[in-house]
Structure formats: structure tokens, C-alpha cells
Coordinates of C-alpha atoms in Angstrom, one line a residue:
Chain B
M1 CA 132.0 124.6 134.1
K2 CA 131.4 124.7 130.3
R3 CA 131.7 120.9 130.2
N4 CA 130.5 120.0 133.7
I5 CA 127.1 121.5 133.4
P6 CA 126.1 119.8 130.1
L7 CA 127.6 116.6 131.6
L8 CA 125.4 117.0 134.7
I9 CA 122.3 117.7 132.6
A10 CA 122.9 114.5 130.5
M11 CA 123.5 112.4 133.7
I12 CA 120.3 113.6 135.4
A13 CA 118.1 113.4 132.3
G14 CA 119.5 109.9 131.5
F15 CA 119.0 108.5 135.0
V16 CA 115.6 110.0 135.3
M17 CA 114.6 108.3 132.1
I18 CA 115.9 104.9 133.3
V19 CA 114.2 105.2 136.7
A20 CA 110.9 106.4 135.0
Y21 CA 110.9 103.3 132.8
F22 CA 111.1 100.8 135.7
I23 CA 109.2 102.6 138.5
P24 CA 105.6 103.6 137.5
Y25 CA 105.4 106.3 140.3
T26 CA 108.2 108.2 138.5
E27 CA 106.7 108.0 135.1
T28 CA 105.7 111.6 135.0
W29 CA 109.3 112.7 135.8
G30 CA 110.3 111.0 132.5
D31 CA 107.5 112.8 130.7
T32 CA 108.8 116.1 132.0
V33 CA 112.3 115.4 130.7
I34 CA 110.9 114.3 127.3
V35 CA 108.8 117.5 127.0
W36 CA 112.0 119.5 127.7
F37 CA 113.7 117.4 125.0
D38 CA 110.9 118.1 122.5
I39 CA 111.1 121.9 123.2
L40 CA 114.9 121.7 122.7
A41 CA 114.3 119.8 119.4
A42 CA 112.0 122.5 118.2
I43 CA 114.6 125.2 119.1
A44 CA 117.2 123.1 117.3
F45 CA 115.4 123.9 114.1
V46 CA 116.2 127.6 114.6
L47 CA 119.8 126.8 115.4
G48 CA 120.0 124.5 112.4
G49 CA 118.6 127.2 110.2
G50 CA 121.1 129.8 111.6
N51 CA 124.0 127.4 111.1
L52 CA 122.9 126.6 107.6
L53 CA 122.9 130.3 106.7
K54 CA 126.2 130.9 108.4
V55 CA 128.0 128.1 106.6
H56 CA 126.6 128.9 103.2
L57 CA 127.0 132.7 103.5
K58 CA 130.7 132.1 104.4
K59 CA 131.1 129.8 101.4
A60 CA 129.5 132.3 99.1
S61 CA 131.5 135.2 100.4
D62 CA 134.8 133.3 100.2
Q63 CA 133.8 132.1 96.7
V64 CA 135.1 128.6 97.4
P65 CA 134.7 126.0 94.6
G66 CA 130.9 125.3 94.2
W67 CA 129.9 128.6 95.9
G68 CA 127.0 128.9 93.4
Y69 CA 125.3 126.0 95.1
S70 CA 125.5 127.9 98.4
V71 CA 123.8 130.9 96.8
V72 CA 121.0 128.6 95.5
T73 CA 120.7 127.1 99.0
I74 CA 120.5 130.5 100.7
I75 CA 117.9 131.8 98.2
A76 CA 115.7 128.7 98.6
F77 CA 116.0 128.8 102.3
V78 CA 115.1 132.5 102.6
V79 CA 112.2 132.3 100.1
M80 CA 110.6 129.3 101.7
L81 CA 111.0 130.7 105.2
G82 CA 109.7 134.2 104.2
V83 CA 106.7 132.9 102.2
G84 CA 105.8 130.4 105.0
L85 CA 106.3 132.5 108.1
G86 CA 105.0 135.7 106.4
K87 CA 101.9 133.8 105.1
I88 CA 102.4 135.7 101.8
G89 CA 99.4 135.5 99.6
V90 CA 97.3 133.6 102.1
N91 CA 93.6 134.4 102.2
P92 CA 92.0 135.2 105.6
A93 CA 90.2 132.3 107.3
A94 CA 86.4 132.3 106.9
K95 CA 86.2 132.4 110.7
Y96 CA 88.3 135.6 111.1
P97 CA 87.9 137.5 107.8
E98 CA 89.2 140.8 109.3
F99 CA 92.6 139.2 110.1
A100 CA 94.7 139.0 106.9
W101 CA 97.0 136.3 108.3
S102 CA 94.4 134.1 109.8
G103 CA 94.4 131.6 106.9
S104 CA 96.5 128.5 106.6
Y105 CA 99.8 128.8 104.8
R106 CA 99.1 125.3 103.3
E107 CA 95.8 126.2 101.5
V108 CA 95.6 125.1 97.9
G109 CA 96.8 127.9 95.6
A110 CA 98.8 129.8 98.2
P111 CA 102.4 130.7 97.3
F112 CA 103.8 128.3 99.9
W113 CA 101.6 125.5 98.6
W114 CA 102.7 126.4 95.1
L115 CA 106.4 126.2 96.0
Y116 CA 105.9 122.9 97.8
E117 CA 103.8 121.4 95.0
Y118 CA 105.8 122.5 92.0
V119 CA 109.4 122.9 93.3
F120 CA 110.0 121.0 96.5
K121 CA 107.9 117.9 95.7
P122 CA 109.3 117.3 92.1
L123 CA 112.8 117.9 93.2
Q124 CA 112.7 115.4 96.1
A125 CA 110.9 112.8 93.9
T126 CA 113.5 113.3 91.1
I127 CA 116.5 112.9 93.4
F128 CA 115.0 109.6 94.8
A129 CA 114.1 108.4 91.4
M130 CA 117.6 108.9 90.1
L131 CA 118.7 106.1 92.4
A132 CA 117.2 103.6 90.0
F133 CA 119.7 104.6 87.3
Y134 CA 122.7 104.4 89.6
V135 CA 121.6 101.1 91.0
A136 CA 121.2 99.7 87.5
S137 CA 124.7 100.9 86.5
A138 CA 126.2 99.5 89.7
A139 CA 124.4 96.1 89.1
F140 CA 126.1 95.9 85.7
R141 CA 129.5 96.9 86.8
A142 CA 130.0 95.7 90.4
F143 CA 127.8 92.8 91.1
R144 CA 130.2 90.0 90.3
A145 CA 130.2 86.3 91.2
K146 CA 133.8 86.3 92.4
N147 CA 133.5 83.8 95.2
F148 CA 131.0 81.6 97.1
E149 CA 129.7 84.4 99.3
A150 CA 129.1 86.7 96.2
I151 CA 127.3 83.8 94.4
L152 CA 125.0 83.4 97.5
L153 CA 124.3 87.1 97.5
L154 CA 123.6 87.1 93.7
A155 CA 121.2 84.2 94.0
T156 CA 119.3 85.9 96.9
A157 CA 119.1 89.1 94.9
F158 CA 117.6 87.3 91.9
I159 CA 115.0 85.5 94.0
I160 CA 114.0 88.7 95.8
L161 CA 114.0 90.9 92.7
L162 CA 111.7 88.4 90.9
G163 CA 109.7 87.3 93.9
R164 CA 108.7 90.9 94.7
T165 CA 106.9 91.3 91.4
A166 CA 104.4 89.3 89.3
A167 CA 107.4 88.0 87.2
G168 CA 108.4 85.5 89.9
P169 CA 105.1 83.7 90.3
A170 CA 104.6 83.8 86.5
L171 CA 108.0 82.1 85.9
T172 CA 107.7 79.5 88.7
S173 CA 104.0 78.7 89.1
W174 CA 104.4 75.6 86.9
F175 CA 106.5 73.9 89.6
P176 CA 104.9 70.6 90.8
D177 CA 103.3 70.5 94.2
S178 CA 106.3 68.6 95.7
I179 CA 108.5 71.6 95.2
E180 CA 105.9 74.3 95.6
G181 CA 108.0 75.9 98.3
L182 CA 110.6 76.8 95.6
E183 CA 108.2 79.1 93.8
A184 CA 109.8 82.6 93.7
D185 CA 107.2 84.4 95.9
K186 CA 107.2 81.6 98.5
L187 CA 111.0 81.5 98.5
T188 CA 111.2 85.3 98.9
E189 CA 108.9 85.1 101.9
Y190 CA 111.0 82.3 103.3
L191 CA 114.2 84.2 102.9
M192 CA 112.7 87.3 104.5
T193 CA 111.1 85.6 107.5
V194 CA 113.9 83.1 108.2
F195 CA 117.3 84.1 107.1
N196 CA 116.8 87.9 107.1
T197 CA 115.0 87.9 110.4
A198 CA 117.6 85.7 112.1
G199 CA 120.4 87.8 110.8
N200 CA 118.7 91.1 111.7
R201 CA 117.9 89.9 115.2
A202 CA 121.5 89.0 115.8
I203 CA 122.6 92.4 114.5
M204 CA 120.0 94.2 116.6
I205 CA 121.0 92.3 119.8
G206 CA 124.6 93.3 119.2
I207 CA 123.7 96.9 118.6
A208 CA 121.5 97.0 121.7
L209 CA 124.3 95.6 123.9
G210 CA 126.7 98.2 122.4
T211 CA 124.2 101.0 122.9
A212 CA 123.6 100.0 126.5
S213 CA 127.3 100.0 127.3
V214 CA 128.0 103.4 125.5
S215 CA 124.9 104.9 127.2
L216 CA 126.2 103.9 130.6
K217 CA 129.6 105.3 129.8
I218 CA 127.9 108.6 128.7
L219 CA 125.7 108.8 131.8
L220 CA 128.7 108.1 134.1
G221 CA 130.8 110.7 132.4
V222 CA 133.3 108.3 131.1
E223 CA 132.5 109.0 127.4
R224 CA 132.6 112.7 126.8
S225 CA 133.3 113.0 123.1
Y226 CA 129.6 114.2 122.5
L227 CA 130.5 117.4 124.3
G228 CA 133.0 118.3 121.5
S229 CA 136.7 119.1 121.8
G230 CA 136.1 122.2 123.9
E231 CA 138.0 124.3 121.3
E232 CA 136.2 127.2 119.6
Chain S
M1 CA 132.9 93.2 71.1
L2 CA 134.0 92.1 74.6
D3 CA 136.0 95.3 75.1
F4 CA 133.0 97.4 74.0
L5 CA 130.7 95.7 76.5
K6 CA 133.3 95.8 79.2
N7 CA 133.7 99.5 78.8
L8 CA 130.1 100.2 77.9
D9 CA 129.2 103.8 78.5
R10 CA 126.9 103.9 81.5
R11 CA 124.5 106.2 79.6
W12 CA 123.4 103.2 77.6
I13 CA 122.3 101.5 80.9
F14 CA 120.6 104.7 82.0
L15 CA 118.7 104.7 78.7
L16 CA 117.7 101.1 79.2
M17 CA 116.4 101.9 82.7
L18 CA 114.5 104.9 81.4
L19 CA 112.8 102.8 78.7
S20 CA 112.0 99.9 81.1
V21 CA 110.2 102.4 83.4
A22 CA 108.7 104.7 80.7
I23 CA 107.2 102.0 78.4
P24 CA 105.1 100.2 81.0
I25 CA 103.9 103.6 82.2
L26 CA 102.9 104.7 78.7
L27 CA 101.3 101.3 77.9
Q28 CA 99.6 101.3 81.4
A29 CA 100.8 97.7 81.9
Q30 CA 99.3 96.1 85.0
F31 CA 99.8 92.7 86.4
P32 CA 97.7 90.6 88.8
E33 CA 98.5 90.8 92.5
T34 CA 98.0 88.0 95.0
P35 CA 97.8 89.4 98.6
S36 CA 100.5 88.0 100.9
E37 CA 99.8 86.8 104.4
L38 CA 101.2 90.0 105.9
S39 CA 99.0 92.3 103.8
Q40 CA 96.0 90.1 104.7
V41 CA 96.8 90.5 108.4
V42 CA 97.0 94.3 108.0
F43 CA 93.6 94.3 106.2
E44 CA 92.1 92.0 108.9
E45 CA 93.3 94.3 111.7
L46 CA 91.3 97.1 110.2
E47 CA 88.3 94.9 109.4
K48 CA 88.1 93.9 113.1
L49 CA 87.4 97.4 114.1
E50 CA 83.8 98.7 114.6
E51 CA 82.2 101.9 113.4
G52 CA 83.4 104.8 115.6
D53 CA 86.5 103.1 116.8
K54 CA 89.6 105.3 117.0
I55 CA 92.5 104.9 114.7
L56 CA 95.8 106.9 114.7
L57 CA 97.5 107.4 111.4
A58 CA 101.1 108.5 111.6
F59 CA 102.4 109.6 108.3
D60 CA 106.2 109.6 108.6
F61 CA 107.3 110.1 105.1
D62 CA 108.0 112.8 102.5
P63 CA 107.7 113.4 98.8
A64 CA 110.9 111.5 98.1
S65 CA 109.2 108.3 99.2
E66 CA 105.7 109.3 98.0
G67 CA 106.2 107.1 95.0
E68 CA 106.5 104.0 97.2
L69 CA 104.3 105.0 100.1
G70 CA 101.6 107.3 98.7
P71 CA 99.4 104.5 97.3
M72 CA 99.3 102.6 100.6
A73 CA 98.5 105.9 102.5
T74 CA 95.6 106.5 100.1
A75 CA 94.4 102.9 100.5
F76 CA 94.6 103.1 104.3
V77 CA 92.6 106.3 104.5
R78 CA 90.0 104.9 102.2
H79 CA 89.7 101.8 104.2
C80 CA 89.3 103.8 107.4
C81 CA 86.6 106.0 105.7
E82 CA 84.7 102.9 104.6
K83 CA 84.8 101.5 108.1
K84 CA 83.6 104.8 109.5
L85 CA 86.5 105.0 111.9
K86 CA 87.5 108.1 113.8
M87 CA 90.8 109.1 112.2
Y88 CA 93.6 111.0 114.0
F89 CA 96.4 112.0 111.8
M90 CA 99.9 113.0 113.0
A91 CA 103.4 113.2 111.6
L92 CA 107.0 113.0 113.0
W93 CA 108.4 114.2 109.7
P94 CA 108.2 117.9 108.9
V95 CA 106.7 117.3 105.4
G96 CA 104.6 114.4 106.7
E97 CA 101.9 117.0 107.5
Q98 CA 101.7 117.9 103.8
M99 CA 101.2 114.2 103.1
I100 CA 98.3 114.1 105.5
V101 CA 96.7 117.2 103.9
D102 CA 97.2 115.6 100.4
N103 CA 95.4 112.5 101.5
I104 CA 92.6 114.3 103.3
N105 CA 92.0 116.3 100.1
R106 CA 92.4 113.3 97.7
V107 CA 90.3 110.8 99.6
I108 CA 88.2 112.3 102.4
K109 CA 87.1 115.6 100.8
A110 CA 86.9 114.1 97.3
D111 CA 85.1 110.7 97.9
F112 CA 83.8 111.0 101.4
P113 CA 82.5 114.6 101.6
H114 CA 80.0 113.7 104.3
L115 CA 82.8 113.1 106.9
V116 CA 83.2 116.1 109.2
Y117 CA 86.5 117.6 110.4
G118 CA 86.7 117.4 114.2
T119 CA 84.0 114.7 114.4
D120 CA 85.2 112.0 111.9
Y121 CA 88.8 113.0 111.4
M122 CA 91.4 115.5 112.6
N123 CA 94.9 116.5 111.8
L124 CA 97.3 116.8 114.8
G125 CA 100.1 117.9 112.4
F126 CA 103.8 117.7 112.8
K127 CA 105.8 117.9 116.1
A128 CA 109.6 118.0 116.3
G129 CA 111.3 115.6 118.7
N130 CA 111.3 112.2 116.9
E131 CA 111.0 109.4 119.5
G132 CA 110.6 112.1 122.1
V133 CA 107.2 112.9 120.7
I134 CA 106.3 109.2 120.8
K135 CA 107.3 108.9 124.5
V136 CA 105.0 111.9 125.3
V137 CA 102.0 110.8 123.3
I138 CA 101.9 107.4 124.9
T139 CA 101.2 108.9 128.3
D140 CA 99.9 112.5 127.9
M141 CA 99.6 113.9 124.4
R142 CA 98.0 117.1 125.7
Q143 CA 101.4 118.2 127.0
L144 CA 102.6 118.4 123.5
Y145 CA 99.4 119.0 121.4
T146 CA 97.5 122.0 122.6
T147 CA 96.1 122.7 119.2
D148 CA 95.5 120.8 116.0
A149 CA 97.5 121.5 112.8
D150 CA 95.2 124.5 112.0
G151 CA 95.6 126.1 115.4
T152 CA 92.2 125.1 116.8
A153 CA 92.4 124.3 120.6
I154 CA 92.3 120.6 121.2
D155 CA 89.6 121.0 123.9
Q156 CA 87.3 122.5 121.3
I157 CA 87.6 119.4 119.0
E158 CA 84.7 116.9 119.6
M159 CA 86.7 113.8 118.8
M160 CA 89.5 114.7 121.2
Q161 CA 87.1 114.5 124.2
G162 CA 88.4 111.7 126.4
V163 CA 91.5 111.2 124.4
D164 CA 94.5 111.8 126.7
N165 CA 97.1 109.6 125.0
I166 CA 97.4 107.1 122.2
K167 CA 96.4 104.2 124.4
A168 CA 92.9 105.4 123.7
M169 CA 93.3 104.3 120.1
D170 CA 91.9 101.0 119.0
L171 CA 94.6 100.6 116.3
M172 CA 97.5 102.5 115.0
I173 CA 98.9 102.7 111.4
N174 CA 102.3 104.0 110.7
I175 CA 103.6 104.7 107.2
S176 CA 107.3 105.0 107.5
A177 CA 110.1 106.0 105.2
G178 CA 112.9 105.8 107.7
Y179 CA 113.9 107.5 111.0
P180 CA 111.7 108.3 112.9
G181 CA 109.3 105.7 111.8
T182 CA 107.9 102.2 112.5
K183 CA 111.0 101.0 114.3
E184 CA 110.7 103.9 116.8
W185 CA 106.9 103.4 117.2
V186 CA 107.6 99.7 118.0
Q187 CA 110.4 100.4 120.4
Y188 CA 108.9 103.3 122.3
A189 CA 105.2 102.7 122.1
V190 CA 104.3 99.1 121.4
T191 CA 107.1 97.6 123.5
R192 CA 106.1 99.8 126.5
Y193 CA 102.4 99.0 126.3
P194 CA 102.1 95.7 124.4
D195 CA 98.5 95.1 125.6
K196 CA 97.2 98.7 124.9
I197 CA 98.9 99.8 121.7
R198 CA 98.4 97.7 118.5
L199 CA 100.3 98.7 115.5
V200 CA 100.4 97.8 111.8
A201 CA 102.6 99.5 109.3
G202 CA 103.6 100.2 105.8
C203 CA 107.2 100.9 104.9
T204 CA 109.7 101.4 102.0
G205 CA 111.4 98.4 100.5
V206 CA 114.7 99.1 102.1
Q207 CA 113.2 99.3 105.5
A208 CA 111.2 96.0 105.3
P209 CA 114.1 93.6 106.2
L210 CA 114.8 95.7 109.3
L211 CA 111.2 95.4 110.5
Y212 CA 110.7 91.7 110.0
P213 CA 112.3 90.8 113.4
Y214 CA 109.3 92.6 115.1
I215 CA 106.7 90.4 113.3
P216 CA 104.3 89.1 114.6
Q217 CA 104.4 90.0 118.3
Q218 CA 105.2 93.7 118.2
L219 CA 104.1 94.3 114.6
P220 CA 101.3 91.9 113.5
G221 CA 101.2 93.1 109.9
L222 CA 103.4 95.0 107.4
L223 CA 102.9 96.3 103.9
A224 CA 106.3 96.3 102.2
A225 CA 106.8 99.0 99.5
I226 CA 104.7 99.4 96.4
K227 CA 104.0 95.6 96.2
G228 CA 102.4 95.7 99.7
A229 CA 100.4 98.7 98.6
A230 CA 99.2 97.0 95.5
E231 CA 98.1 93.9 97.5
Y232 CA 96.3 96.0 100.0
E233 CA 94.5 98.0 97.3
K234 CA 93.2 94.7 95.9
L235 CA 91.9 93.6 99.3
V236 CA 90.2 97.0 99.8
M237 CA 88.7 97.1 96.3
D238 CA 87.5 93.5 96.4
K239 CA 85.7 94.2 99.6
Y240 CA 84.3 97.7 99.0
G241 CA 84.2 98.1 95.2
E242 CA 83.8 101.4 93.5
R243 CA 81.3 103.0 95.8
N244 CA 81.8 104.7 99.1
A245 CA 80.1 103.9 102.4
E246 CA 77.2 106.1 101.3
G247 CA 76.8 104.3 98.1
E248 CA 78.2 107.1 96.0
I249 CA 80.6 106.2 93.1
I250 CA 84.2 107.0 93.9
E251 CA 87.1 107.7 91.5
P252 CA 88.6 104.1 91.3
G253 CA 91.8 105.1 89.4
K254 CA 93.6 106.6 92.4
Y255 CA 92.8 103.5 94.5
F256 CA 94.8 101.3 92.0
E257 CA 97.9 103.5 92.0
G258 CA 100.0 100.8 93.7
R259 CA 99.1 98.2 91.1
R260 CA 99.8 100.7 88.3
R261 CA 103.2 101.5 89.7
M262 CA 104.0 97.7 89.9
G263 CA 104.2 97.6 86.1
P264 CA 107.4 99.7 85.8
Q265 CA 108.8 98.0 88.9
L266 CA 108.4 94.6 87.3
V267 CA 110.2 95.5 84.1
A268 CA 112.9 97.4 86.0
H269 CA 113.5 94.4 88.3
V270 CA 113.8 92.1 85.2
L271 CA 116.2 94.6 83.6
M272 CA 118.3 94.5 86.8
V273 CA 118.5 90.7 86.7
L274 CA 119.5 90.8 83.0
L275 CA 122.1 93.5 83.7
I276 CA 123.6 91.4 86.5
V277 CA 123.7 88.3 84.3
A278 CA 125.2 90.3 81.4
G279 CA 127.8 91.9 83.7
N280 CA 128.9 88.4 85.0
I281 CA 129.1 86.9 81.5
I282 CA 131.4 89.7 80.4
F283 CA 133.4 89.3 83.7
I284 CA 133.8 85.5 83.1
A285 CA 134.7 85.9 79.4
D286 CA 137.2 88.6 80.2
R287 CA 138.8 86.4 82.9
R288 CA 139.1 83.5 80.5
R289 CA 140.7 85.7 77.8
E290 CA 143.2 86.9 80.4
K291 CA 144.1 83.4 81.3
R292 CA 144.6 82.4 77.7
Q293 CA 146.9 85.3 77.2

């Protein structure tokens, strides 16, 4: 029962979506399934939050290595959630001045806005920006012309790196008209539209075929690994 | 010397990268941009629209990619304001809603204060469900959106009258940092209704190669990363200058943010090329030394 009902739900939802795509009369059936999916996706946020708390509270209570990070995660989660849901420090909306919680939690100067603007935003931007340092280090240490394929990759990287900035055109704009196509920016565009597109299309077709076969296996109940092992 | 370079402490490389980014920022180094064909197509798609046409702006990114996508979002919103289009904002990313609010404050409220919320622009906010949301909004968005981001009933909003789904839009712009993003909009919206939904997009550098296969049928135009933004800014600024649609002077600095950010990117790219070359010279020299021994 525990496995058969989810299996049945997946089968019905999947087949309804397929039918709805090909038969216009059944389009609204597909919409209904999708609205259910969207409701479930919203509920999944609550489950996700609960799971996050459970995992990190356990780590903190067991004092496993790195448990301090779990404490930071729990504090950050609880503070953001409390400030946002509780609309702490939010001014009432002009339309409903008698209701303290009628204002927007996003309003400039509100505690939630402050946390977003001065904690969340800089942290996310910093983590993303750090990639540049690691990529530079990796470029120096790992990008080696060891064989023909690696040389091809290196040459492409050079062209794209230079062609995607003003440096490429500046370095190659003196090329005579007969070899104008070899200018860095033009070569970049050529590589992207021809080689990259061809390669990506081939990969996409392969993935699509694989997805279709796996989807059919799921809908027919052959592939059941998404249901979990069944053990608690 | 060879051993020193071979075992170079990576903190020296970090320092070089820091300097290559910091110096152009401090010197405010800017370089000329020539719009590519794809940027030109995106610009022309917006130019084709008439005053009062409807445009959907889906902001599917977050602060992590704001450095790359923020300038093009600003340029898009300005272009829409200049064209006096009716702007419908929405987000499939939880923090995308904040990106929308940022742009409304930075562009619409700051430089186009005569535009009225609910009449000229509105914010539908974030909805969970990824491509599930796309599949609903292409047929009946009222099933999912009963209010706007501030809780006002959709039926009370003037510009929502007669808008039942996104097929009512004359054009759609998606700014995408990953999943869900442009790929999902192409697959679930444009591919389903190729004659009714027209999409142009802006994306991060790593996403661009994955979106090229959809050009030009499903995706006529694409702004790739900060370079795409810088090119688009140039097109918008060349056409509309430093005054808004009402003739008032705007703050031009924020509309050249992409071009400003191309300075550090250029130097960082050159540094990367030099690091790769240096790394390979050391590798070859080391191999020769090993052979001799």
C-alpha cells in the first residue's frame, strides 16, 4: 500500500500530462494536475524547512565535527523565518493603518529588508565571487596541453576568453579583410554558433531520448527507485 | 626557480586575481563595446512593440548572479519604460521577487515616477513550482495568481483586465541564472505555443552555450552575461540618451553598470590566459628536465 498508492498517483498524473499535451480537449486535466503539483511544491518548502531543522539540530546535539556550522544554520533559519513571518518592525500599510501587520515585509528599512540587504545579499555575492579565485588557481595548475584534445580545449578557451572582452577585437582588428573571420570576436561567435550548438544539440537529443525512456519506465512502474528503499 | 614556480603558493595567484579585479574598478577603466547580432536582435524585438503593449519580465535570478545579470535587468526595465510598455513582473526563484523590487525602486520609481503601479506595471511575485508554474501560466494564470505580490486581488488591478494567461503578452523577457530559467520557458511555454509566445532572454555566461541550440527559432535573441548587458546598455543609451520618456534627466551611471563591470572582467580574462600560458611553460620545462635526468 505504502508503495502502490504513490506509484498509482505518479502513473495517473504522468499519463494525464501526456494525454493533455496531445489532445486539446483534455488540456484542462493537465492544468489541474499541474496546480496540484504547484501546491505540493509550496508544501515542500515547509517539509524542507522542517527537515533542515531536524538534520542540523541532530548534528548540533550530537556535537559531530563541524556542529558549529549547524548552530549558525539554525540561528540564521529561525531569525529569517521569524522576522519575515512575524513581520517584525514592519509599518502598517497606508490603506489599513489600524492593522499593525498590514505593511509589506519587504519595505525599505524593515528588519527583513535589512537582513536581506546587508547579510544575505553580500554573503551570496561573496560566495559566487570567490569562484574567480579558484578558477584562476585551477587554470594555473590543471589546464595542461598534455595531448591533442587538451590543446584544442586550450585554444578554444583562449579564443573565448579574449573574444568575450574588448581585448580580443583590440588584438586582432588589424587582420586583413581576407582573414577577417579569424578576428577574436568573430571566431568566438563562430565557435559558439557552430561547434557549441552542434555539440549541445547532440547531447540534448541524447538526454531527451534517455529521459523519455526513463519516464516511461517510471509511469509503467518498472523503475521504482524514486520511491526510496522502503526502509525507515 | 622552476621548483619555486611549480610549487607556487596559490595565495600569490589569489592576490593577482584580486589586483586584476580591484585596479580596473578603482581606476574606473571602461572599454568600448560593439553590439553583437544577438544583442541587436533583443533590442529590435523590444523596439518593434508599440506603446501600451504588454510585456512579461520573469526575473529568475538571485543576488549570487546579480553581478552578471543585474545590469541587463536594469537596462531591460529602462527600455520598457521608455517604450511605455505595460510591464508584468514575475519570478520562479524565491529571491527573484527581491530582484524585481530592487529594479522597480532603482529604475521605475527613481527615473520614471510618473508610471503608476497597477496601470503601467505590476509585480506578480514569486510562486513555487518551477516549470509547473510555467505550465499553468500559459493556459490560466488566475488558477495560480489570485493576488499580486503585495496581496492586492488580481481582479482589482487595472492592467490585469483581459489577461488570463501569458499568451496575452506581446513579448516575454526572461533573465535567467539557472534552473528554472530560460531553458524551461523555451521548453514549456515557447515550444507549446510557438506562434503566441515570443521570448528573448538574458543569461549567465555558463548558461549561454546551453541556450544557443534554441536560437533563432525558439529564442530569437540572447544577452550572454555581462558582455551582453554592456552591449544592450549601449544600444539603449544610444537610442534614448540621458533623458526619460518625459524629457526628465535620468541618472546615467546605473545604466552603464554592465560596461563598468566589463573593465575588471577584461583584465581578469587576460590574467587567466597568462596563467594558463605560464602554467604550461612550467609544465613543459619540468617535463624536459625530467627527461634529461
